[in-house]
Amino acid sequence: AVVANLVASLRAQGDGGLDHSALLRGVERLSGLPVQS
């Protein structure tokens, strides 16, 4: 359910066409912190 909500949020923000990297982008937005590589 959590991932489904995250995907729905990503689609609403225009990121629905991305691959799994969109999930990381969504988590970054929610946390307010960029993921460092």
PDB file of N, CA and C in Angstrom:
ATOM      1  N   ALA A   1       0.824  -1.195   0.000  1.00  0.00           N
ATOM      2  CA  ALA A   1       0.000   0.000   0.000  1.00  0.00           C
ATOM      3  C   ALA A   1       0.866   1.256   0.000  1.00  0.00           C
ATOM      4  N   VAL A   2       1.993   1.207   0.702  1.00  0.00           N
ATOM      5  CA  VAL A   2       2.862   2.383   0.773  1.00  0.00           C
ATOM      6  C   VAL A   2       3.455   2.692  -0.598  1.00  0.00           C
ATOM      7  N   VAL A   3       3.921   1.658  -1.287  1.00  0.00           N
ATOM      8  CA  VAL A   3       4.523   1.870  -2.605  1.00  0.00           C
ATOM      9  C   VAL A   3       3.472   2.341  -3.597  1.00  0.00           C
ATOM     10  N   ALA A   4       2.265   1.812  -3.503  1.00  0.00           N
ATOM     11  CA  ALA A   4       1.191   2.242  -4.397  1.00  0.00           C
ATOM     12  C   ALA A   4       0.891   3.721  -4.202  1.00  0.00           C
ATOM     13  N   ASN A   5       0.893   4.180  -2.960  1.00  0.00           N
ATOM     14  CA  ASN A   5       0.669   5.603  -2.693  1.00  0.00           C
ATOM     15  C   ASN A   5       1.819   6.442  -3.225  1.00  0.00           C
ATOM     16  N   LEU A   6       3.038   5.945  -3.079  1.00  0.00           N
ATOM     17  CA  LEU A   6       4.201   6.667  -3.589  1.00  0.00           C
ATOM     18  C   LEU A   6       4.139   6.777  -5.108  1.00  0.00           C
ATOM     19  N   VAL A   7       3.783   5.691  -5.781  1.00  0.00           N
ATOM     20  CA  VAL A   7       3.669   5.703  -7.240  1.00  0.00           C
ATOM     21  C   VAL A   7       2.556   6.653  -7.681  1.00  0.00           C
ATOM     22  N   ALA A   8       1.433   6.650  -6.983  1.00  0.00           N
ATOM     23  CA  ALA A   8       0.339   7.571  -7.317  1.00  0.00           C
ATOM     24  C   ALA A   8       0.791   9.012  -7.162  1.00  0.00           C
ATOM     25  N   SER A   9       1.556   9.294  -6.129  1.00  0.00           N
ATOM     26  CA  SER A   9       2.082  10.637  -5.914  1.00  0.00           C
ATOM     27  C   SER A   9       3.042  11.029  -7.031  1.00  0.00           C
ATOM     28  N   LEU A  10       3.899  10.099  -7.437  1.00  0.00           N
ATOM     29  CA  LEU A  10       4.844  10.374  -8.520  1.00  0.00           C
ATOM     30  C   LEU A  10       4.111  10.661  -9.822  1.00  0.00           C
ATOM     31  N   ARG A  11       3.073   9.902 -10.101  1.00  0.00           N
ATOM     32  CA  ARG A  11       2.288  10.139 -11.317  1.00  0.00           C
ATOM     33  C   ARG A  11       1.645  11.515 -11.279  1.00  0.00           C
ATOM     34  N   ALA A  12       1.129  11.901 -10.123  1.00  0.00           N
ATOM     35  CA  ALA A  12       0.478  13.203  -9.986  1.00  0.00           C
ATOM     36  C   ALA A  12       1.470  14.345 -10.180  1.00  0.00           C
ATOM     37  N   GLN A  13       2.738  14.090  -9.873  1.00  0.00           N
ATOM     38  CA  GLN A  13       3.771  15.116 -10.019  1.00  0.00           C
ATOM     39  C   GLN A  13       4.460  15.052 -11.376  1.00  0.00           C
ATOM     40  N   GLY A  14       3.974  14.179 -12.261  1.00  0.00           N
ATOM     41  CA  GLY A  14       4.513  14.102 -13.610  1.00  0.00           C
ATOM     42  C   GLY A  14       5.694  13.167 -13.779  1.00  0.00           C
ATOM     43  N   ASP A  15       5.995  12.362 -12.766  1.00  0.00           N
ATOM     44  CA  ASP A  15       7.127  11.447 -12.854  1.00  0.00           C
ATOM     45  C   ASP A  15       6.697  10.011 -13.118  1.00  0.00           C
ATOM     46  N   GLY A  16       5.495   9.803 -13.588  1.00  0.00           N
ATOM     47  CA  GLY A  16       4.988   8.454 -13.793  1.00  0.00           C
ATOM     48  C   GLY A  16       5.659   7.697 -14.924  1.00  0.00           C
ATOM     49  N   GLY A  17       6.315   8.407 -15.834  1.00  0.00           N
ATOM     50  CA  GLY A  17       6.977   7.750 -16.956  1.00  0.00           C
ATOM     51  C   GLY A  17       8.379   7.278 -16.658  1.00  0.00           C
ATOM     52  N   LEU A  18       8.877   7.556 -15.469  1.00  0.00           N
ATOM     53  CA  LEU A  18      10.238   7.157 -15.116  1.00  0.00           C
ATOM     54  C   LEU A  18      10.290   5.703 -14.672  1.00  0.00           C
ATOM     55  N   ASP A  19      11.485   5.161 -14.604  1.00  0.00           N
ATOM     56  CA  ASP A  19      11.654   3.791 -14.128  1.00  0.00           C
ATOM     57  C   ASP A  19      11.727   3.788 -12.597  1.00  0.00           C
ATOM     58  N   HIS A  20      12.390   2.794 -12.027  1.00  0.00           N
ATOM     59  CA  HIS A  20      12.452   2.678 -10.570  1.00  0.00           C
ATOM     60  C   HIS A  20      13.167   3.850  -9.911  1.00  0.00           C
ATOM     61  N   SER A  21      13.928   4.616 -10.691  1.00  0.00           N
ATOM     62  CA  SER A  21      14.589   5.789 -10.118  1.00  0.00           C
ATOM     63  C   SER A  21      13.564   6.807  -9.632  1.00  0.00           C
ATOM     64  N   ALA A  22      12.352   6.744 -10.170  1.00  0.00           N
ATOM     65  CA  ALA A  22      11.299   7.649  -9.714  1.00  0.00           C
ATOM     66  C   ALA A  22      10.952   7.388  -8.256  1.00  0.00           C
ATOM     67  N   LEU A  23      11.045   6.130  -7.820  1.00  0.00           N
ATOM     68  CA  LEU A  23      10.763   5.822  -6.417  1.00  0.00           C
ATOM     69  C   LEU A  23      11.767   6.525  -5.511  1.00  0.00           C
ATOM     70  N   LEU A  24      13.030   6.515  -5.910  1.00  0.00           N
ATOM     71  CA  LEU A  24      14.056   7.198  -5.130  1.00  0.00           C
ATOM     72  C   LEU A  24      13.795   8.702  -5.120  1.00  0.00           C
ATOM     73  N   ARG A  25      13.399   9.236  -6.245  1.00  0.00           N
ATOM     74  CA  ARG A  25      13.082  10.662  -6.329  1.00  0.00           C
ATOM     75  C   ARG A  25      11.943  11.012  -5.373  1.00  0.00           C
ATOM     76  N   GLY A  26      10.936  10.158  -5.309  1.00  0.00           N
ATOM     77  CA  GLY A  26       9.814  10.393  -4.403  1.00  0.00           C
ATOM     78  C   GLY A  26      10.234  10.358  -2.947  1.00  0.00           C
ATOM     79  N   VAL A  27      11.094   9.410  -2.600  1.00  0.00           N
ATOM     80  CA  VAL A  27      11.587   9.325  -1.225  1.00  0.00           C
ATOM     81  C   VAL A  27      12.416  10.561  -0.891  1.00  0.00           C
ATOM     82  N   GLU A  28      13.216  11.027  -1.852  1.00  0.00           N
ATOM     83  CA  GLU A  28      13.993  12.253  -1.637  1.00  0.00           C
ATOM     84  C   GLU A  28      13.063  13.425  -1.344  1.00  0.00           C
ATOM     85  N   ARG A  29      11.994  13.547  -2.116  1.00  0.00           N
ATOM     86  CA  ARG A  29      11.048  14.651  -1.905  1.00  0.00           C
ATOM     87  C   ARG A  29      10.404  14.568  -0.524  1.00  0.00           C
ATOM     88  N   LEU A  30      10.005  13.371  -0.139  1.00  0.00           N
ATOM     89  CA  LEU A  30       9.347  13.206   1.156  1.00  0.00           C
ATOM     90  C   LEU A  30      10.290  13.503   2.314  1.00  0.00           C
ATOM     91  N   SER A  31      11.544  13.098   2.175  1.00  0.00           N
ATOM     92  CA  SER A  31      12.499  13.289   3.268  1.00  0.00           C
ATOM     93  C   SER A  31      13.082  14.692   3.295  1.00  0.00           C
ATOM     94  N   GLY A  32      13.070  15.357   2.138  1.00  0.00           N
ATOM     95  CA  GLY A  32      13.676  16.680   2.058  1.00  0.00           C
ATOM     96  C   GLY A  32      15.187  16.635   1.946  1.00  0.00           C
ATOM     97  N   LEU A  33      15.737  15.426   1.794  1.00  0.00           N
ATOM     98  CA  LEU A  33      17.184  15.257   1.699  1.00  0.00           C
ATOM     99  C   LEU A  33      17.543  14.535   0.408  1.00  0.00           C
ATOM    100  N   PRO A  34      18.572  15.010  -0.297  1.00  0.00           N
ATOM    101  CA  PRO A  34      19.001  14.295  -1.500  1.00  0.00           C
ATOM    102  C   PRO A  34      19.765  13.026  -1.124  1.00  0.00           C
ATOM    103  N   VAL A  35      19.609  12.004  -1.930  1.00  0.00           N
ATOM    104  CA  VAL A  35      20.366  10.776  -1.723  1.00  0.00           C
ATOM    105  C   VAL A  35      21.741  10.986  -2.333  1.00  0.00           C
ATOM    106  N   GLN A  36      22.756  10.700  -1.575  1.00  0.00           N
ATOM    107  CA  GLN A  36      24.116  10.900  -2.065  1.00  0.00           C
ATOM    108  C   GLN A  36      24.671   9.596  -2.594  1.00  0.00           C
ATOM    109  N   SER A  37      25.360   9.683  -3.726  1.00  0.00           N
ATOM    110  CA  SER A  37      25.941   8.470  -4.311  1.00  0.00           C
ATOM    111  C   SER A  37      27.425   8.402  -4.070  1.00  0.00           C
TER     112      SER A  37
END
